[in-house]
Coordinates of C-alpha atoms in Angstrom, one line a residue:
X1 CA 97.8 117.5 107.5
X2 CA 100.3 119.0 105.1
X3 CA 100.3 122.4 107.0
X4 CA 101.1 120.4 110.1
X5 CA 103.9 118.5 108.5
X6 CA 105.3 121.8 107.0
X7 CA 105.0 123.6 110.5
X8 CA 106.8 120.5 112.1
X9 CA 109.5 119.7 109.5
X10 CA 109.7 123.0 107.5
X11 CA 109.0 124.0 104.0
X12 CA 111.5 121.9 102.1
X13 CA 110.1 118.6 103.6
X14 CA 106.6 119.3 102.0
X15 CA 107.3 121.4 98.9
X16 CA 107.0 118.5 96.6
X17 CA 103.9 117.2 98.3
X18 CA 102.3 120.7 98.0
X19 CA 103.2 120.6 94.3
X20 CA 101.6 117.2 93.8
X21 CA 98.3 118.4 95.2
X22 CA 98.5 121.7 93.3
X23 CA 99.2 119.8 90.1
X24 CA 96.1 117.6 90.7
X25 CA 93.9 120.6 91.4
X26 CA 95.2 122.4 88.1
X27 CA 94.7 119.1 86.1
X28 CA 90.9 118.8 87.2
X29 CA 90.5 122.6 86.4
X30 CA 92.2 121.9 82.8
X31 CA 90.0 118.7 82.3
X32 CA 86.7 120.8 83.0
X33 CA 87.8 123.7 80.7
X34 CA 88.6 121.1 77.8
X35 CA 85.2 119.6 78.4
X36 CA 83.8 123.2 78.1
X37 CA 85.8 123.9 75.1
X38 CA 84.4 120.7 73.2
X39 CA 80.9 121.5 73.9
X40 CA 81.5 125.0 72.5
X41 CA 82.8 123.9 69.2
X42 CA 80.7 124.6 66.2
X43 CA 81.1 123.2 62.8
X44 CA 83.7 120.7 63.8
X45 CA 85.5 119.0 60.9
X46 CA 85.2 115.3 61.1
X47 CA 88.4 113.4 61.8
X48 CA 88.8 110.4 59.4
X49 CA 90.8 108.6 62.3
X50 CA 87.6 108.2 64.3
X51 CA 86.1 105.9 61.8
X52 CA 87.8 103.1 63.8
X53 CA 85.5 104.0 66.8
X54 CA 82.5 103.9 64.6
X55 CA 82.7 107.5 63.7
X56 CA 82.5 108.7 67.3
X57 CA 85.4 110.6 68.8
X58 CA 86.9 109.0 71.8
X59 CA 86.6 110.6 75.1
X60 CA 89.9 111.1 76.8
X61 CA 90.6 112.4 80.5
X62 CA 94.1 113.6 80.8
X63 CA 96.2 114.3 84.1
X64 CA 98.7 116.9 83.3
X65 CA 101.4 116.8 86.2
X66 CA 104.6 118.6 86.3
X67 CA 107.9 116.8 86.0
X68 CA 109.7 118.6 88.9
X69 CA 107.1 117.2 91.4
X70 CA 106.5 113.7 90.2
X71 CA 108.7 110.5 89.8
X72 CA 109.6 109.6 86.4
X73 CA 110.3 106.6 84.3
X74 CA 111.9 106.6 80.9
X75 CA 109.3 104.4 79.1
X76 CA 108.5 104.7 75.3
X77 CA 104.9 105.4 74.5
X78 CA 103.4 102.6 73.0
X79 CA 101.3 102.4 69.6
X80 CA 97.9 103.6 70.4
X81 CA 94.7 102.7 68.4
X82 CA 94.0 105.4 65.6
X83 CA 91.0 106.9 67.2
X84 CA 92.6 107.2 70.5
X85 CA 95.6 109.0 69.0
X86 CA 93.3 111.2 67.3
X87 CA 91.6 112.2 70.6
X88 CA 95.0 112.8 72.2
X89 CA 96.2 114.9 69.1
X90 CA 93.0 117.3 69.8
X91 CA 93.8 117.8 73.5
X92 CA 97.3 118.4 72.9
X93 CA 96.5 121.0 70.3
X94 CA 94.1 122.6 72.7
X95 CA 96.5 122.4 75.6
X96 CA 99.6 123.9 73.8
X97 CA 97.4 126.6 72.3
X98 CA 96.2 127.5 75.8
X99 CA 99.5 127.2 77.6
X100 CA 102.3 128.4 75.3
X101 CA 106.0 127.3 76.0
X102 CA 105.0 123.9 77.5
X103 CA 105.7 120.4 76.3
X104 CA 103.5 117.2 76.8
X105 CA 105.2 113.8 77.0
X106 CA 102.6 111.0 76.9
X107 CA 103.2 108.2 79.6
X108 CA 100.9 105.4 78.0
X109 CA 102.1 102.8 80.7
X110 CA 100.2 104.6 83.5
X111 CA 96.8 104.8 81.6
X112 CA 93.6 103.1 81.9
X113 CA 90.7 102.7 79.6
X114 CA 87.1 101.6 79.4
X115 CA 86.2 99.6 76.3
X116 CA 82.7 98.0 75.3
X117 CA 83.1 94.4 74.2
X118 CA 80.3 93.3 71.8
X119 CA 79.9 89.5 71.9
X120 CA 77.5 87.1 69.8
X121 CA 74.9 85.4 71.7
X122 CA 75.9 82.0 73.5
X123 CA 75.1 79.1 71.5
X124 CA 72.0 77.2 72.5
X125 CA 70.7 80.3 74.6
X126 CA 67.2 81.6 74.2
X127 CA 68.5 85.3 73.8
X128 CA 69.4 86.2 70.2
X129 CA 70.6 89.7 71.2
X130 CA 74.5 90.4 71.2
X131 CA 76.1 90.6 74.6
X132 CA 77.8 93.6 75.8
X133 CA 80.3 94.0 78.5
X134 CA 82.2 97.2 79.5
X135 CA 85.8 96.2 80.4
X136 CA 87.9 98.3 82.6
X137 CA 91.4 97.7 81.4
X138 CA 94.9 99.3 81.3
X139 CA 95.9 101.4 78.3
X140 CA 98.3 98.3 77.1
X141 CA 95.3 95.8 77.4
X142 CA 93.2 98.4 75.3
X143 CA 95.8 98.3 72.5
X144 CA 95.9 94.6 72.6
X145 CA 92.2 93.9 72.5
X146 CA 91.6 96.6 69.7
X147 CA 93.8 94.6 67.5
X148 CA 91.2 91.8 67.7
X149 CA 88.5 93.8 65.8
X150 CA 90.1 93.0 62.6
X151 CA 91.6 89.5 63.2
X152 CA 90.5 86.6 65.5
X153 CA 94.0 85.2 65.9
X154 CA 97.3 86.8 66.6
X155 CA 100.9 85.7 67.7
X156 CA 102.8 87.2 70.5
X157 CA 105.2 88.6 67.7
X158 CA 102.4 90.3 65.7
X159 CA 101.0 92.0 68.8
X160 CA 104.6 93.1 69.9
X161 CA 105.0 94.6 66.3
X162 CA 101.7 96.4 66.3
X163 CA 101.8 97.9 69.8
X164 CA 105.4 98.1 70.7
X165 CA 104.7 97.5 74.3
X166 CA 107.9 96.4 76.4
X167 CA 108.3 92.7 76.3
X168 CA 107.7 92.0 80.0
X169 CA 104.7 94.2 80.2
X170 CA 103.4 92.7 76.9
X171 CA 103.5 89.2 78.5
X172 CA 102.0 90.2 81.9
X173 CA 99.1 91.9 80.1
X174 CA 98.5 89.1 77.7
X175 CA 98.4 86.7 80.6
X176 CA 96.1 88.8 82.5
X177 CA 93.6 88.6 79.8
X178 CA 93.8 84.8 79.5
X179 CA 93.1 83.9 83.4
X180 CA 90.3 81.4 83.9
X181 CA 88.1 83.9 85.6
X182 CA 88.6 86.8 82.8
X183 CA 89.4 84.6 79.7
X184 CA 88.9 87.5 77.1
X185 CA 91.5 85.7 74.9
X186 CA 92.5 82.1 74.7
X187 CA 96.1 81.2 74.8
X188 CA 97.3 78.6 72.4
X189 CA 100.1 77.0 74.8
X190 CA 99.1 75.1 77.8
X191 CA 100.4 76.4 81.4
X192 CA 100.5 80.0 82.8
X193 CA 103.3 81.2 80.9
X194 CA 103.9 82.2 77.3
X195 CA 105.9 79.7 75.1
X196 CA 107.4 82.0 72.5
X197 CA 106.9 84.4 69.6
X198 CA 104.6 81.8 67.8
X199 CA 102.4 81.3 70.8
X200 CA 98.8 82.3 69.4
X201 CA 96.1 84.4 71.2
X202 CA 92.5 84.0 70.0
X203 CA 89.4 86.1 70.5
X204 CA 87.1 84.2 73.0
X205 CA 83.6 84.7 71.6
X206 CA 82.2 82.6 74.5
X207 CA 83.4 84.9 77.2
X208 CA 80.6 85.3 79.8
X209 CA 80.3 87.4 83.1
X210 CA 77.4 88.1 85.3
X211 CA 78.4 91.7 85.6
X212 CA 78.1 94.0 82.7
X213 CA 81.0 96.2 83.9
X214 CA 84.0 93.9 84.4
X215 CA 87.3 95.0 85.7
X216 CA 90.5 92.9 84.5
X217 CA 92.9 92.3 87.4
X218 CA 96.6 92.2 86.5
X219 CA 98.7 89.1 87.4
X220 CA 102.0 89.7 88.9
X221 CA 105.3 89.9 87.0
X222 CA 106.3 86.9 88.5
X223 CA 103.3 84.9 87.3
X224 CA 103.8 86.3 83.7
X225 CA 107.5 86.1 83.1
X226 CA 108.9 84.0 86.0
X227 CA 111.2 86.7 87.4
X228 CA 111.4 87.3 91.0
X229 CA 110.2 90.7 91.0
X230 CA 106.5 92.1 90.3
X231 CA 105.3 95.5 89.6
X232 CA 102.2 97.1 90.7
X233 CA 99.6 98.5 88.1
X234 CA 99.0 101.9 88.0
X235 CA 96.2 104.2 86.5
X236 CA 95.9 107.7 86.0
X237 CA 98.0 110.3 84.1
X238 CA 98.4 110.1 80.3
X239 CA 99.9 113.2 79.7
X240 CA 102.6 114.9 81.7
X241 CA 103.6 118.6 81.6
X242 CA 107.4 119.1 81.5
X243 CA 108.4 116.3 79.3
X244 CA 109.0 113.5 81.8
X245 CA 107.5 110.6 83.1
X246 CA 105.0 110.6 86.0
X247 CA 101.9 108.9 87.4
X248 CA 98.5 110.5 88.0
X249 CA 97.6 107.8 90.6
X250 CA 99.5 105.9 93.4
X251 CA 100.8 102.4 92.4
X252 CA 98.4 99.7 93.6
X253 CA 100.6 97.8 96.1
X254 CA 100.0 94.1 96.7
X255 CA 98.2 93.4 99.9
X256 CA 99.8 91.5 102.5
X257 CA 97.2 89.5 104.3
X258 CA 98.9 87.1 106.6
X259 CA 98.4 83.4 106.2
X260 CA 97.6 82.6 109.9
X261 CA 95.9 85.9 110.6
X262 CA 98.6 87.1 113.1
X263 CA 99.9 90.6 112.6
X264 CA 103.3 89.8 114.6
X265 CA 104.6 87.4 112.0
X266 CA 107.7 88.9 110.0
X267 CA 107.3 89.5 106.2
X268 CA 109.8 86.8 105.4
X269 CA 108.1 84.2 107.8
X270 CA 104.7 85.1 106.2
X271 CA 106.0 84.6 102.6
X272 CA 107.5 81.1 103.5
X273 CA 104.0 80.3 104.9
X274 CA 102.4 81.3 101.8
X275 CA 104.7 79.0 99.8
X276 CA 103.9 76.1 102.3
X277 CA 100.3 76.4 102.0
X278 CA 100.2 76.5 98.3
X279 CA 102.6 73.6 98.1
X280 CA 100.4 71.6 100.5
X281 CA 97.1 72.5 98.5
X282 CA 99.0 71.3 95.1
X283 CA 100.2 68.2 96.8
X284 CA 96.9 67.1 98.2
X285 CA 95.1 67.8 95.1
X286 CA 97.7 66.0 92.9
X287 CA 97.0 62.9 95.0
X288 CA 93.3 63.4 95.2
X289 CA 92.3 64.9 91.8
X290 CA 88.9 66.0 92.9
X291 CA 88.0 67.3 96.4
X292 CA 85.5 69.7 97.8
X293 CA 86.3 72.9 99.8
X294 CA 85.6 71.9 103.3
X295 CA 87.6 68.7 102.8
X296 CA 90.6 70.4 101.4
X297 CA 90.7 73.1 104.2
X298 CA 90.6 70.3 106.7
X299 CA 93.4 68.3 105.1
X300 CA 95.4 71.3 104.7
X301 CA 95.1 72.4 108.4
X302 CA 95.8 68.9 109.4
X303 CA 99.0 68.7 107.3
X304 CA 100.3 71.9 108.4
X305 CA 99.3 71.6 112.0
X306 CA 103.0 70.9 112.9
X307 CA 104.0 74.3 111.5
X308 CA 101.3 76.6 111.9
X309 CA 97.5 76.9 111.9
X310 CA 96.2 78.4 108.5
X311 CA 92.8 80.3 108.9
X312 CA 90.3 78.9 106.4
X313 CA 90.0 82.3 104.6
X314 CA 93.5 82.4 103.8
X315 CA 93.4 78.9 102.5
X316 CA 90.8 80.1 100.2
X317 CA 92.7 82.9 99.0
X318 CA 95.6 80.6 98.1
X319 CA 93.0 78.4 96.3
X320 CA 92.1 81.2 94.2
X321 CA 95.5 82.1 93.5
X322 CA 96.0 78.5 92.1
X323 CA 93.3 78.8 90.1
X324 CA 94.5 81.9 88.5
X325 CA 97.7 80.2 88.0
X326 CA 95.9 77.2 86.5
X327 CA 97.0 74.7 88.9
X328 CA 93.4 73.9 89.8
X329 CA 90.0 74.6 88.3
X330 CA 86.3 74.5 89.7
X331 CA 83.9 71.9 88.7
X332 CA 81.5 73.1 86.2
X333 CA 78.5 71.3 88.4
X334 CA 79.6 72.4 91.8
X335 CA 81.6 75.5 92.4
X336 CA 82.9 74.4 95.7
X337 CA 84.6 71.4 94.3
X338 CA 88.0 71.8 93.0
X339 CA 89.8 69.6 90.2
X340 CA 93.7 69.1 90.0
X341 CA 95.0 70.2 86.3
X342 CA 97.8 67.8 85.4

């Protein structure tokens, strides 16, 4: 494909794209060489910083990308957990020794992590063993969660001071950890937003999931801060060759499923219909308080029939969105019954 574009549009048109692919290939080779380097080490001295991870070194995978080929953002690195910083220092030492005359600039806002959460047995359960879940999170979420290894309750200000995560991103990542479906933390204030610096966050020892491996989804920036613009979550590069920001993976753009299933509806109309649909659901649930799924779909369709005909699957998506925003909740006895949260 790149060759065809190059032949059709010329070298200048594809030069950066070719550079990106080349960076990714070289980055994979570097990662393999580093793994071989670690296996070949003999009589390695113990790093005291690894004690935070039970004495085991953290395994890091770094995408090293050239500043000249990738878009950059000037975002200051956050404060990483001690064991993670030790692992990054070891990689940086290896890289700068192998490739002289280069500089690494760590882009923590684009990274991702896998952490193991060990939770106590559920009260009243016959199982007495500790429960374990492997959480797939962003680097920012990892920094936040690791703080709760030593304290059960932290305020927004304390978390900000400990991590140095940018304000809007900090609020967004905290709210993502407090959603009804993935409530790793409990928020002190009511509602979907964060009230202020004194708002508290508590480690949720009663968190449960049917899955051992859990991916924590990100809420939009609008839901977290009330701003009109959202940002897409990215995962990938932690280290950048050349000293400027870049991302190792493409941003996850928000999906645009149309409310009425039509591919011909303009985006502006589509957004209006989404808001109309959510407003109708909230209005109905506020009046009825409790309603099962089928009755809710039927009532929404009836009320909006004069404007457009929403498909059931898109009504379901809007309901799920409202549950995440804490306007509705599922009944504990019957998952197909919804309750309005005042």
